[in-house]
C-alpha positions as a printed NumPy array, in Angstrom:
array([[  7.47 ,  -2.772,  25.294],
       [  6.81 ,  -6.177,  26.848],
       [  5.765,  -8.954,  24.487],
       [  3.433, -11.615,  25.84 ],
       [  2.882, -14.986,  24.171],
       [ -0.371, -16.87 ,  24.704],
       [  0.751, -20.473,  24.331],
       [ -1.422, -23.57 ,  24.055],
       [ -1.474, -26.595,  21.792],
       [ -4.979, -27.62 ,  22.875],
       [ -6.948, -24.39 ,  23.416],
       [ -7.437, -21.043,  21.737],
       [ -6.261, -18.426,  24.236],
       [ -6.923, -15.455,  21.966],
       [ -9.756, -14.276,  24.235],
       [ -7.07 , -13.174,  26.718],
       [ -5.551, -10.713,  24.25 ],
       [ -8.12 ,  -7.894,  24.699],
       [ -8.254,  -8.534,  28.462],
       [ -4.489,  -8.136,  28.851],
       [ -4.257,  -5.115,  26.581],
       [ -7.272,  -3.546,  28.275],
       [ -5.299,  -3.565,  31.523],
       [ -2.033,  -2.49 ,  29.873],
       [ -2.344,  -1.128,  26.305],
       [  1.447,  -1.143,  25.986],
       [  1.596,  -4.927,  25.972],
       [  2.348,  -6.587,  22.645],
       [  0.384,  -9.859,  22.68 ],
       [  0.959, -12.715,  20.241],
       [ -1.134, -15.873,  20.104],
       [  0.464, -19.217,  19.26 ],
       [  1.299, -20.284,  16.55 ],
       [  2.133, -16.71 ,  15.531],
       [  5.952, -16.79 ,  15.056],
       [  6.21 , -13.588,  17.112],
       [  5.355, -15.737,  20.145],
       [  8.92 , -17.041,  20.187],
       [ 10.235, -13.496,  20.76 ],
       [  8.102, -12.964,  23.891],
       [  9.327, -11.908,  27.322],
       [  6.399, -13.585,  29.121],
       [  4.691, -16.881,  28.299],
       [  1.063, -17.164,  29.435],
       [  0.209, -20.812,  29.079],
       [ -2.173, -23.703,  29.144],
       [ -0.73 , -26.986,  27.841],
       [  1.992, -25.242,  25.796],
       [  3.855, -26.924,  22.92 ],
       [  6.549, -29.231,  24.291],
       [ 10.   , -27.663,  24.186],
       [  8.714, -24.214,  23.279],
       [ 10.507, -22.455,  26.161],
       [ 13.871, -23.491,  24.708],
       [ 12.974, -21.632,  21.51 ],
       [ 12.216, -18.382,  23.372],
       [ 15.551, -16.616,  24.02 ],
       [ 13.95 , -13.504,  25.578],
       [ 11.711, -15.403,  28.01 ],
       [ 11.768, -14.118,  31.6  ],
       [  8.523, -15.459,  33.114],
       [  6.249, -18.476,  32.639],
       [  2.697, -17.899,  33.874],
       [ -0.196, -20.344,  34.146],
       [ -3.773, -19.298,  33.441],
       [ -4.919, -21.708,  36.165],
       [ -4.2  , -22.743,  39.733],
       [ -2.228, -25.776,  38.533],
       [  1.096, -25.64 ,  36.716],
       [  1.7  , -29.299,  35.893],
       [  0.561, -28.782,  32.3  ],
       [  3.228, -26.065,  31.959],
       [  5.984, -28.308,  33.269],
       [  5.246, -31.725,  31.786],
       [  8.057, -32.511,  29.352],
       [  9.348, -28.943,  29.56 ],
       [ 12.698, -27.467,  30.552],
       [ 11.989, -24.216,  32.387],
       [ 15.654, -23.119,  32.43 ],
       [ 15.376, -21.832,  35.991],
       [ 12.834, -19.181,  34.977],
       [ 10.167, -18.142,  37.504],
       [  6.855, -19.976,  37.179],
       [  3.635, -18.44 ,  38.548],
       [  0.062, -19.63 ,  38.917],
       [ -3.304, -17.96 ,  39.413],
       [ -5.   , -17.806,  42.815],
       [ -8.739, -17.108,  42.634],
       [-10.845, -17.249,  45.829],
       [-13.814, -18.366,  43.725],
       [-11.989, -21.562,  42.706],
       [-12.673, -23.172,  46.07 ],
       [-16.383, -22.354,  45.899],
       [-16.672, -23.805,  42.413],
       [-14.873, -26.993,  43.421],
       [-17.035, -27.322,  46.535],
       [-20.173, -27.118,  44.393],
       [-18.867, -29.741,  41.987],
       [-17.729, -32.139,  44.713],
       [-21.029, -31.74 ,  46.566],
       [-22.888, -32.706,  43.379],
       [-20.68 , -35.788,  43.043],
       [-21.124, -36.795,  46.678],
       [-24.906, -36.376,  46.427],
       [-24.941, -38.386,  43.211],
       [-23.519, -41.41 ,  45.   ],
       [-24.872, -40.875,  48.526],
       [-28.466, -40.283,  47.356],
       [-28.027, -42.909,  44.618],
       [-28.93 , -40.511,  41.856],
       [-26.716, -42.569,  39.553],
       [-29.024, -45.527,  40.168],
       [-32.124, -43.399,  39.558],
       [-30.73 , -42.166,  36.236],
       [-29.879, -45.702,  35.166],
       [-33.436, -46.752,  36.047],
       [-34.842, -43.866,  34.024],
       [-33.048, -45.079,  30.905],
       [-34.973, -48.337,  31.283],
       [-38.293, -46.669,  32.267],
       [-38.049, -48.459,  35.615],
       [-39.834, -46.94 ,  38.625],
       [-37.772, -48.159,  41.551],
       [-36.779, -46.078,  44.542],
       [-33.114, -46.665,  45.516],
       [-32.658, -47.287,  49.265],
       [-31.839, -44.011,  51.03 ],
       [-29.39 , -43.649,  53.923],
       [-28.369, -40.711,  56.15 ],
       [-25.296, -38.676,  55.314],
       [-23.58 , -40.027,  58.42 ],
       [-23.348, -43.41 ,  56.694],
       [-21.475, -41.975,  53.71 ],
       [-17.721, -41.641,  54.241],
       [-16.161, -39.045,  51.943],
       [-12.409, -39.327,  51.443],
       [-10.572, -36.192,  50.324],
       [ -7.28 , -37.187,  48.738],
       [ -5.437, -33.892,  48.99 ],
       [ -5.876, -31.277,  51.718],
       [ -4.496, -28.179,  50.047],
       [ -6.512, -25.021,  49.439],
       [ -9.344, -26.795,  47.642],
       [ -9.443, -29.918,  49.793],
       [ -9.373, -27.908,  53.01 ],
       [-12.226, -25.684,  51.811],
       [-14.365, -28.746,  51.062],
       [-13.41 , -30.355,  54.387],
       [-14.691, -27.261,  56.172],
       [-18.209, -27.707,  54.77 ],
       [-19.069, -31.39 ,  54.32 ],
       [-18.971, -32.38 ,  58.023],
       [-21.614, -29.742,  58.735],
       [-23.867, -31.497,  56.219],
       [-23.62 , -34.696,  58.201],
       [-20.988, -36.516,  56.148],
       [-18.151, -38.431,  57.75 ],
       [-15.09 , -36.871,  56.161],
       [-11.608, -38.369,  55.976],
       [ -8.604, -36.588,  54.543],
       [ -5.24 , -37.754,  53.257],
       [ -2.196, -35.635,  52.535],
       [  1.515, -36.083,  52.041],
       [  2.273, -34.432,  55.385],
       [  0.164, -34.609,  58.6  ],
       [ -2.689, -32.085,  58.814],
       [ -5.205, -31.279,  61.532],
       [ -8.681, -30.152,  60.438],
       [-11.775, -29.72 ,  62.584],
       [-14.329, -32.459,  62.065],
       [-12.059, -34.45 ,  59.746],
       [-10.189, -37.672,  60.419],
       [ -6.816, -37.207,  58.754],
       [ -4.169, -39.609,  57.48 ],
       [ -0.735, -38.859,  56.068],
       [  1.932, -40.377,  53.854],
       [  2.296, -43.896,  52.567],
       [  1.778, -45.315,  56.052],
       [ -1.737, -43.891,  56.281],
       [ -2.883, -44.333,  52.682],
       [ -4.439, -47.796,  52.804],
       [ -6.342, -47.104,  56.024],
       [ -7.624, -43.855,  54.544],
       [ -8.894, -45.771,  51.523],
       [-10.481, -48.476,  53.68 ],
       [-12.511, -45.768,  55.469],
       [-13.768, -44.155,  52.246],
       [-17.004, -44.707,  50.309],
       [-16.632, -41.782,  47.892],
       [-13.026, -40.964,  46.995],
       [-12.331, -37.411,  45.777],
       [ -8.947, -36.926,  44.07 ],
       [ -7.639, -33.382,  44.577],
       [ -3.88 , -33.922,  44.843],
       [ -1.466, -31.977,  42.631],
       [  0.172, -33.88 ,  39.795],
       [  3.707, -34.908,  40.748],
       [  5.896, -37.915,  40.032],
       [  4.562, -39.44 ,  43.258],
       [  0.87 , -38.97 ,  42.356],
       [  0.954, -39.782,  38.647],
       [ -1.181, -42.901,  38.184],
       [ -2.289, -42.927,  41.83 ],
       [ -5.847, -43.888,  40.849],
       [ -4.884, -47.428,  39.908],
       [ -5.762, -51.079,  40.501],
       [ -4.128, -51.144,  43.944],
       [ -5.909, -48.003,  45.096],
       [ -9.293, -49.257,  43.892],
       [ -8.752, -52.642,  45.563],
       [ -8.064, -50.931,  48.908],
       [-11.445, -49.151,  48.835],
       [-14.544, -50.875,  50.241],
       [-16.349, -52.891,  47.569],
       [-18.947, -50.675,  45.894],
       [-17.086, -47.406,  46.52 ],
       [-17.117, -44.553,  44.006],
       [-14.296, -42.408,  42.635],
       [-14.265, -38.759,  41.595],
       [-11.265, -37.344,  39.737],
       [-11.168, -33.562,  39.602],
       [ -7.399, -33.359,  40.053],
       [ -5.508, -34.155,  36.839],
       [ -6.157, -36.68 ,  34.118],
       [ -2.746, -38.251,  34.603],
       [ -3.76 , -39.363,  38.098],
       [ -5.995, -42.021,  36.558],
       [ -5.028, -45.365,  35.04 ],
       [ -8.137, -45.696,  32.887],
       [ -7.904, -49.446,  32.11 ],
       [ -7.698, -50.146,  35.853],
       [-10.839, -48.075,  36.436],
       [-12.754, -49.863,  33.695],
       [-11.692, -53.21 ,  35.151],
       [-12.735, -52.199,  38.698],
       [-16.15 , -51.069,  37.46 ],
       [-16.699, -54.244,  35.467],
       [-15.846, -56.413,  38.485],
       [-18.134, -54.463,  40.815],
       [-15.268, -53.348,  43.029],
       [-16.33 , -49.794,  42.122],
       [-19.953, -48.765,  41.584],
       [-19.207, -45.642,  39.605],
       [-16.9  , -42.751,  38.799],
       [-17.154, -39.082,  37.893],
       [-14.27 , -37.903,  35.707],
       [-13.683, -34.231,  34.96 ],
       [-10.052, -34.305,  33.808],
       [ -8.227, -36.417,  31.252],
       [ -4.652, -36.969,  30.152],
       [ -5.591, -35.839,  26.641],
       [ -8.259, -33.179,  26.257],
       [-10.708, -32.973,  24.701],
       [-11.52 , -36.623,  25.328],
       [-11.496, -38.435,  21.978],
       [-14.952, -39.489,  20.696],
       [-13.662, -43.072,  20.469],
       [-12.415, -43.223,  24.065],
       [-14.073, -46.109,  25.942],
       [-14.689, -43.928,  29.005],
       [-17.574, -42.249,  27.182],
       [-19.546, -45.479,  27.133],
       [-18.251, -47.348,  30.188],
       [-21.217, -48.221,  32.448],
       [-21.024, -46.279,  35.697],
       [-18.809, -43.468,  34.364],
       [-19.985, -39.849,  34.227],
       [-17.806, -37.624,  32.028],
       [-17.744, -33.847,  32.454],
       [-15.642, -31.549,  30.211],
       [-13.076, -30.14 ,  32.682],
       [-15.687, -27.898,  34.292],
       [-15.314, -28.551,  38.039],
       [-13.916, -25.092,  38.665],
       [-11.918, -22.462,  36.869],
       [-10.673, -18.947,  37.541],
       [-12.508, -16.055,  35.947],
       [-10.739, -14.837,  32.813],
       [-10.692, -11.269,  34.171],
       [ -8.998, -12.474,  37.37 ],
       [ -6.391, -14.347,  35.331],
       [ -5.641, -11.264,  33.258],
       [ -5.357,  -9.034,  36.319],
       [ -2.896, -11.36 ,  38.056],
       [ -0.814, -11.868,  34.908],
       [ -0.542,  -8.136,  34.257],
       [  0.279,  -7.461,  37.917],
       [  3.151,  -9.949,  37.733],
       [  4.384,  -8.454,  34.459],
       [  4.587,  -5.1  ,  36.221],
       [  6.412,  -6.656,  39.17 ],
       [  8.821,  -8.272,  36.747],
       [  9.57 ,  -4.915,  35.132],
       [ 10.119,  -3.327,  38.543],
       [ 12.366,  -6.111,  39.783],
       [  9.863,  -6.814,  42.582],
       [  8.945, -10.195,  44.042],
       [  6.44 , -12.067,  41.907],
       [  3.12 , -13.247,  43.33 ],
       [  2.035, -16.887,  43.48 ],
       [  5.314, -18.452,  42.393],
       [  5.671, -22.231,  42.454],
       [  8.58 , -24.63 ,  42.796],
       [  8.902, -26.487,  39.465],
       [ 10.737, -29.335,  41.203],
       [  7.707, -30.03 ,  43.416],
       [  5.08 , -29.044,  40.861],
       [  3.219, -26.687,  43.242]])
């Protein structure tokens, strides 16, 4: 019998238990902090307790419940064990919808209209064509590329930046440190979609904001650790940035006392940009458990050293 541990220090993952056992009734599933979790062969995780893998002598596989794995690796020693993520085709569609809402918010000046509403002010914000709004996609992986395939057809001027050179139809692309500042200079709405690595931690900082055109907007739907929050608040207060939409935070849920809740120009959403369906997660986890038992190659493995 394979024992599976559902590990999280910030979320209740118990809803996965019936889904996993519905696909394989032989699975023994324990939910953290049940002590039986430490005897598991497979860890299914979201933001697991730091150091927990070292206390699991039988552990053979670490599996994310999401497309990202940084929350599984941060402060953890994986002991050379395989790490897998979830790949859901619907993730890209969900992220596209969220990013489109953000782009429309700033392009059509809906943020201004909402601010006017709070003051009962009837004032139409000046409207401009989509061709005058430059959207910068920071990260051209699966999600960034899917968004880049749609926005140009809606009239937006789309720029993309990635660690390595990429070629995408209808998109002006930049790469590496050499191209970063020019990419930022050509961007009115910056969308952060990069994976969290040592190189990207804190990338949304004072220097990045200063390189954007004055009055630009920032959207972070990557990882909370990409953002240096005090630098954002400072850039908004100075007028260097007009606004920001934040969906991810270094510590979730966002504390009620966090200043981001009440910072003028900031829209907070509760990590809802996109997420895999729970049934899809369960299916992919169980499929990899079976592969593990058969000694077959696992699906959707990642390199812990790179973080993706």
